[in-house]
Coordinates of C-alpha atoms in Angstrom, one line a residue:
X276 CA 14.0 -32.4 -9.4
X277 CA 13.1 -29.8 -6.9
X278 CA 15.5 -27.0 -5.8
X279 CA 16.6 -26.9 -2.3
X280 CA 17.5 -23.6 -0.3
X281 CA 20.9 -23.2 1.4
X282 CA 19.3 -24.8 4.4
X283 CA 18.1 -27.8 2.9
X284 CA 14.5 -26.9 3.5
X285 CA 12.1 -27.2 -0.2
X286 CA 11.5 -24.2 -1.8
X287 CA 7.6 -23.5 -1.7
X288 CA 6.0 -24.4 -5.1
X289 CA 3.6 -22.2 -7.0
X290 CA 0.8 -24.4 -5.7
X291 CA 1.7 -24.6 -2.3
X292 CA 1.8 -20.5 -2.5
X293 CA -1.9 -20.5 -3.7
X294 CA -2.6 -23.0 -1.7
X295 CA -1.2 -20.8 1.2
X296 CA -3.0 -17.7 -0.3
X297 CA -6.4 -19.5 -0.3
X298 CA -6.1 -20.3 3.2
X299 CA -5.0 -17.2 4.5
X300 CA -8.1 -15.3 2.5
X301 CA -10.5 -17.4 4.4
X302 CA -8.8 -16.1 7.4
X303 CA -7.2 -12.6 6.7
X304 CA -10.1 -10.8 9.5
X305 CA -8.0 -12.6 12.1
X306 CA -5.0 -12.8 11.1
X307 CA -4.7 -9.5 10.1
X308 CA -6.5 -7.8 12.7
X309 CA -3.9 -5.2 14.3
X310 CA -5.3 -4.7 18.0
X311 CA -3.4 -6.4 20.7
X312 CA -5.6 -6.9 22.9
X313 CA -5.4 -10.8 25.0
X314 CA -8.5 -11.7 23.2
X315 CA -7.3 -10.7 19.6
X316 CA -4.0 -12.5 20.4
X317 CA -5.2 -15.8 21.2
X318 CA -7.7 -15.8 18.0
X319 CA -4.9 -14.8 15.7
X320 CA -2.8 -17.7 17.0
X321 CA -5.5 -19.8 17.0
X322 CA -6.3 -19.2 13.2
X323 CA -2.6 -19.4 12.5
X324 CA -2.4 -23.2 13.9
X325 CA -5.5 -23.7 11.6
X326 CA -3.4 -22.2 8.6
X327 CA -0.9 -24.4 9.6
X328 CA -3.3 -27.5 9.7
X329 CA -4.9 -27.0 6.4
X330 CA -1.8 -26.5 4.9
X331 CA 0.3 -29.1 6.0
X332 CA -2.8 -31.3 5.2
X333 CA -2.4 -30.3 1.4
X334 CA 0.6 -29.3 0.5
X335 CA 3.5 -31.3 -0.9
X336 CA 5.9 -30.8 2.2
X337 CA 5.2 -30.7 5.3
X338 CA 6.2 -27.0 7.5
X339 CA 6.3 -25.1 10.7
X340 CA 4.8 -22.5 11.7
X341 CA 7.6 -20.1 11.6
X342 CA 8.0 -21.1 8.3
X343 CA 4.5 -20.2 7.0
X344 CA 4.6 -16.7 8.7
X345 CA 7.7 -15.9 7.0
X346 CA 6.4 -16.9 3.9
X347 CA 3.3 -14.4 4.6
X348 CA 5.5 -11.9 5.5
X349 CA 7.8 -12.4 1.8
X350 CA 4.9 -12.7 0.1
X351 CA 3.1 -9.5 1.4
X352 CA 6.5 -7.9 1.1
X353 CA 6.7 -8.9 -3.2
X354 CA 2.9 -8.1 -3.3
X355 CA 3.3 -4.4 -2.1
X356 CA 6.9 -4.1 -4.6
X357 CA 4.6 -5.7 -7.6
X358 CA 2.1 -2.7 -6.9
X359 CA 5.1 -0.1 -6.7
X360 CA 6.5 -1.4 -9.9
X361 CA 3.2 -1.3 -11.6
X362 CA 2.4 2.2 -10.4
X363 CA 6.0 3.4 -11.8
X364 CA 5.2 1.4 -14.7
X365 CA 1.9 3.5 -15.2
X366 CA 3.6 6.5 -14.4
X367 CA 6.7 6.3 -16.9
X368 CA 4.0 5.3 -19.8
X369 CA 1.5 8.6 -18.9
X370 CA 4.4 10.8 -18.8
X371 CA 5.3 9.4 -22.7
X372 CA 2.1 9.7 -23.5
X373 CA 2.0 13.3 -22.8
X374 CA 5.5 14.1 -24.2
X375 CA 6.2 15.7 -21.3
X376 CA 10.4 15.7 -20.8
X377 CA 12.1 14.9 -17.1
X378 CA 12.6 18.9 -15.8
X379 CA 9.2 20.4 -16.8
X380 CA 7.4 17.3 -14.8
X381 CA 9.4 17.6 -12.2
X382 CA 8.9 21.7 -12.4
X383 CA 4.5 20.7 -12.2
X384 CA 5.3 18.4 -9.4
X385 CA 7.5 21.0 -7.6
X386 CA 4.6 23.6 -7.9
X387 CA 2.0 21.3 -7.0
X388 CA 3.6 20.1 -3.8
X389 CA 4.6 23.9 -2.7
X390 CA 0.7 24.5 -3.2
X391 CA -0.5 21.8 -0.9
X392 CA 2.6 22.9 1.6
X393 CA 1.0 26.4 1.6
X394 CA -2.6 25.3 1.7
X395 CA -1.9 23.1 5.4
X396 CA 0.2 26.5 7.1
X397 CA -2.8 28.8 6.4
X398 CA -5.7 26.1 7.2
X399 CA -3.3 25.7 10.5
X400 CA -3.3 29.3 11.3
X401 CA -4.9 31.0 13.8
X402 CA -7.4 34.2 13.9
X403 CA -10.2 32.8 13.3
X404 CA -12.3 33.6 10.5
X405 CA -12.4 31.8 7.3
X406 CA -9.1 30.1 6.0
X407 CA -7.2 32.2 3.5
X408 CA -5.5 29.4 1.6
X409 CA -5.1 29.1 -1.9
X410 CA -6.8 27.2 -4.0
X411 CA -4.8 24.8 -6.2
X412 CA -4.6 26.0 -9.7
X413 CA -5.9 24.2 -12.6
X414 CA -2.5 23.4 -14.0
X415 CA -1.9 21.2 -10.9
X416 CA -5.2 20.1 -10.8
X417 CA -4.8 18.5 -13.9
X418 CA -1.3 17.3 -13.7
X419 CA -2.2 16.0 -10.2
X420 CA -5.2 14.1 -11.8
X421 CA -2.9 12.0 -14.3
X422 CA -0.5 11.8 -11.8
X423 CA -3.4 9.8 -9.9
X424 CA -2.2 7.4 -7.5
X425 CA 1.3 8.0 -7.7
X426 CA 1.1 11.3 -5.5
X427 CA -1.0 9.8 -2.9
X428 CA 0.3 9.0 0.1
X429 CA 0.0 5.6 1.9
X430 CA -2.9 6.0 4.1
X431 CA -2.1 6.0 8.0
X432 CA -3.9 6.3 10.3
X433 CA -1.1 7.7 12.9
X434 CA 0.6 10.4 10.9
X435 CA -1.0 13.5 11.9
X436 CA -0.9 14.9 8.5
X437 CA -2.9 12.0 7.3
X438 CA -5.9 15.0 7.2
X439 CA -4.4 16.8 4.5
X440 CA -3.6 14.4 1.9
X441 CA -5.4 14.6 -1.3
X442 CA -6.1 11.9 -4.0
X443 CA -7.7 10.8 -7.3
X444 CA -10.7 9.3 -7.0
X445 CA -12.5 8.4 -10.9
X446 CA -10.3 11.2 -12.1
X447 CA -11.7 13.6 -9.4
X448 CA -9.5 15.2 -7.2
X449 CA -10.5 14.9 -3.5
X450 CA -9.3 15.2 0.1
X451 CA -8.6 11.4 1.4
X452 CA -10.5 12.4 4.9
X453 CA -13.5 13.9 3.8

């Protein structure tokens, strides 16, 4: 017996979502290309009514297309939450692996971000002449190394800080725009 929603629409199976997945993979350059340009528009609807073909042509029930998209959207939506909960996850276990307790990490974190704040106002001074800002220490060097992902940023492309964001990179630390 399948479940219904409130509405009375099926609720998508686990084959119908990897089903759904498949199909969108074969198409993700369009359909997730961001310009909105005519061109780009009309190809990203086009590939969206062959999502919807394929689909409906295997799936167990039959759906719209504003039904599919929403179903991208929740599904990107859990996918990026998964990650979140599996960096925290990752997180929480490093930090009992070290022994480290809740107001001396948050202390390393504290100083590490001050460091980075005071590194971006003197590379944004003026005077010329070589840049006078500190170098991060090797304290937060290390404890920004087994913080590793957790610390970095989302990249984007629009923030205008986006420049000064560092990362971990095979246990290297490294500026994101190099």
């Amino acid at each position: 017996m399948d479940s219904k929603t409130n509405n009375g629409r099926k609720n998508y199976t686990d084959r119908e979502k990897t089903l759904f997945a498949d199909i969108i993979a074969s198409k993700k350059s369009v359909i997730e290309n961001k310009r909105t340009s005519v061109q780009a528009m009309r190809a990203r609807s086009a590939a969206w009514q062959e999502v919807l073909q394929e689909f409906n042509a295997s799936a167990d029930h039959s759906r719209n297309l504003k039904q599919l998209k929403i179903l991208y959207d929740n599904l990107k939506r859990k996918a990026r939450k998964d990650l979140a909960a599996e960096h925290q996850r990752d997180f929480q276990d490093i930090v009992e692996e070290l022994g480290l307790e809740e107001g001396e990490l948050q202390s390393y974190t504290a100083q590490a971000k001050e460091e980075q704040r005071l590194e971006k106002t003197e590379t944004f001074k003026t005077g010329g002449g070589p840049s006078n800002a500190p170098g991060i220490s090797g304290t937060s060097l290390q404890i920004l190394s087994i913080l590793g992902d957790t610390v970095v940023p989302v990249s984007n492309i629009f923030d205008s800080g986006a420049s000064y964001h560092k990362g971990i990179c095979n246990g290297v630390y490294y500026r994101a725009c190099v």
